Amino acid sequence: MPGGSRRLPRTVRSTVTSSLQLIPGEIGYNRYSPLGAAVPTLPGLDHPTAPKHFPFPNTPIDSDLVFEALMYFFTITAAGLQFLHIYRSVWWLPHSYTNQAVNFYLIDLNLVVFILIILSRRVLYLLGCRFLDKIMPTKLSLIAYHCYRLILFGIMLSILSWCAYYIVLNHPIMYICYLCYPIIVYAILFGFSIAPFFEVISWSQDEKPPLHACSTNAGDIRSEVENLKMNFNNRLKQILFSSVFNACYAGFIPCCFVQNFVYYDVYWATQHVTFISLSCFTSYTNHILHLRYCDILHRSALHLGYWDKVETRSVLPVAYSWQEDMLWPNGALVRHGRDMYRAHGNTNAAEPGNAAFTRFYSMFKNPSIALSGLLVLQICIVLYQLILLIRSVFWYHIVSLMFLLFFNYYILFKIGRDYLVS
């Protein structure tokens, strides 16, 4: 074997040097023991500092009744505009056979009643709940709500079945699938519970309310995050379903029952359905995931923290073993399973390698990120509708776009206000 000093290659020296910096403490230069040597003593971990919460200003939030009344007005008006796109007439011509802007005799009144009833479900329910709050004692309110839901559901089901029967008499029986498809999707998403059908934000006594408590118990923090994660998923599911549900009955269903001899602009009608869906999505997102709720998720994410996997390669630094009942400070290195992780955040109660906790922290560590995305989407909707309005030459296009713009201006104001506050 040739003599002389043996030096490590530059790549190996850089790997060892960077790995030695992973664990702070006094044993930084003697933490990799040779074979047979004693294991060095680990330094004590610093006590994690509790994150500081800065409360958001108290921004006004529309009540569920006001919000659903606004959404009902928007959806039925959008449905009326879709009928206008389909059954418009040429009443301005000198020898026109009609003096009305819409050929009303071609519209199925049973279909109109079906759409009006199914879109009014939440407004009727919330009005009834307000009435019950005034006449019923507080202890019996939950039972009264449940009974009222059952009665209202039975009445609406009877009216909708009656309308569907007469609709099928004038159309092929396969058309009933168009009417029932959103209801089938509801059964797949929410099961046979009727509470999400009437309530914007459904909550039962078995579920914990979405609240945050500044705790120093790691298990309580993880339990709180699991509850908030489940609550957020349910709200997101309600947002997506309500948006598609309203767009389907207000924009898509009128197109499905058009007579074969009626010709209309399919592209414009499809674009109208898309506008309804996007407007409902941004509106429901702003109302259901309001700023106070995002603040609760943000505070819980600060207590949760997250773990970053450390690639040890051929060098294994001495680290602590992760303990589920312990809060870890920022920069702490732990071993969990066969991998090594570094703690991030003022406090860290997450489980290393848990992708759900990592996603929760990434989404809610800064509420402005999600709000900025929603704001950009709403600005794009408004700008695109403005461009279409400028280029439109047909009167029914102008009327439709002006109504959609006025509604989206209001939503843009609310989203922009929340973004500036956050």
GROMACS .gro file of C-alpha atoms in nm, residues 6 8 34 47 57 59 70 80 92-93 97 139 173 203 212 224-225 271 277 312 315 317 322 326 368 397 421:
model
   27
    6ARG     CA    1  -0.483   0.980   0.316
    8LEU     CA    2  -1.090   1.245   0.197
   34PRO     CA    3  -1.538   0.565   1.613
   47HIS     CA    4  -3.779   2.487   2.563
   57PRO     CA    5  -5.967   4.303   1.278
   59THR     CA    6  -6.452   4.231   0.964
   70LEU     CA    7  -7.842   3.686  -0.211
   80GLY     CA    8  -8.389   3.350  -1.614
   92TRP     CA    9  -8.809   4.436  -3.283
   93LEU     CA   10  -8.854   4.332  -3.646
   97TYR     CA   11  -9.518   3.742  -3.489
  139LYS     CA   12  -8.341   2.402   2.496
  173ILE     CA   13  -8.818   0.940  -1.952
  203TRP     CA   14  -7.279   2.097   1.247
  212HIS     CA   15  -5.845   2.684   1.877
  224GLU     CA   16  -5.724   1.980   1.739
  225VAL     CA   17  -5.559   1.975   1.397
  271GLN     CA   18  -7.003   3.008  -2.102
  277SER     CA   19  -7.024   2.799  -1.136
  312THR     CA   20  -2.818   1.151   0.601
  315VAL     CA   21  -2.312   0.983   0.775
  317PRO     CA   22  -2.561   1.217   1.313
  322TRP     CA   23  -3.931   1.132   1.847
  326MET     CA   24  -4.325   1.616   2.361
  368SER     CA   25  -5.282   3.544   0.261
  397HIS     CA   26  -7.549   3.941  -2.405
  421VAL     CA   27  -5.683   4.272   0.634
   0.00000   0.00000   0.00000
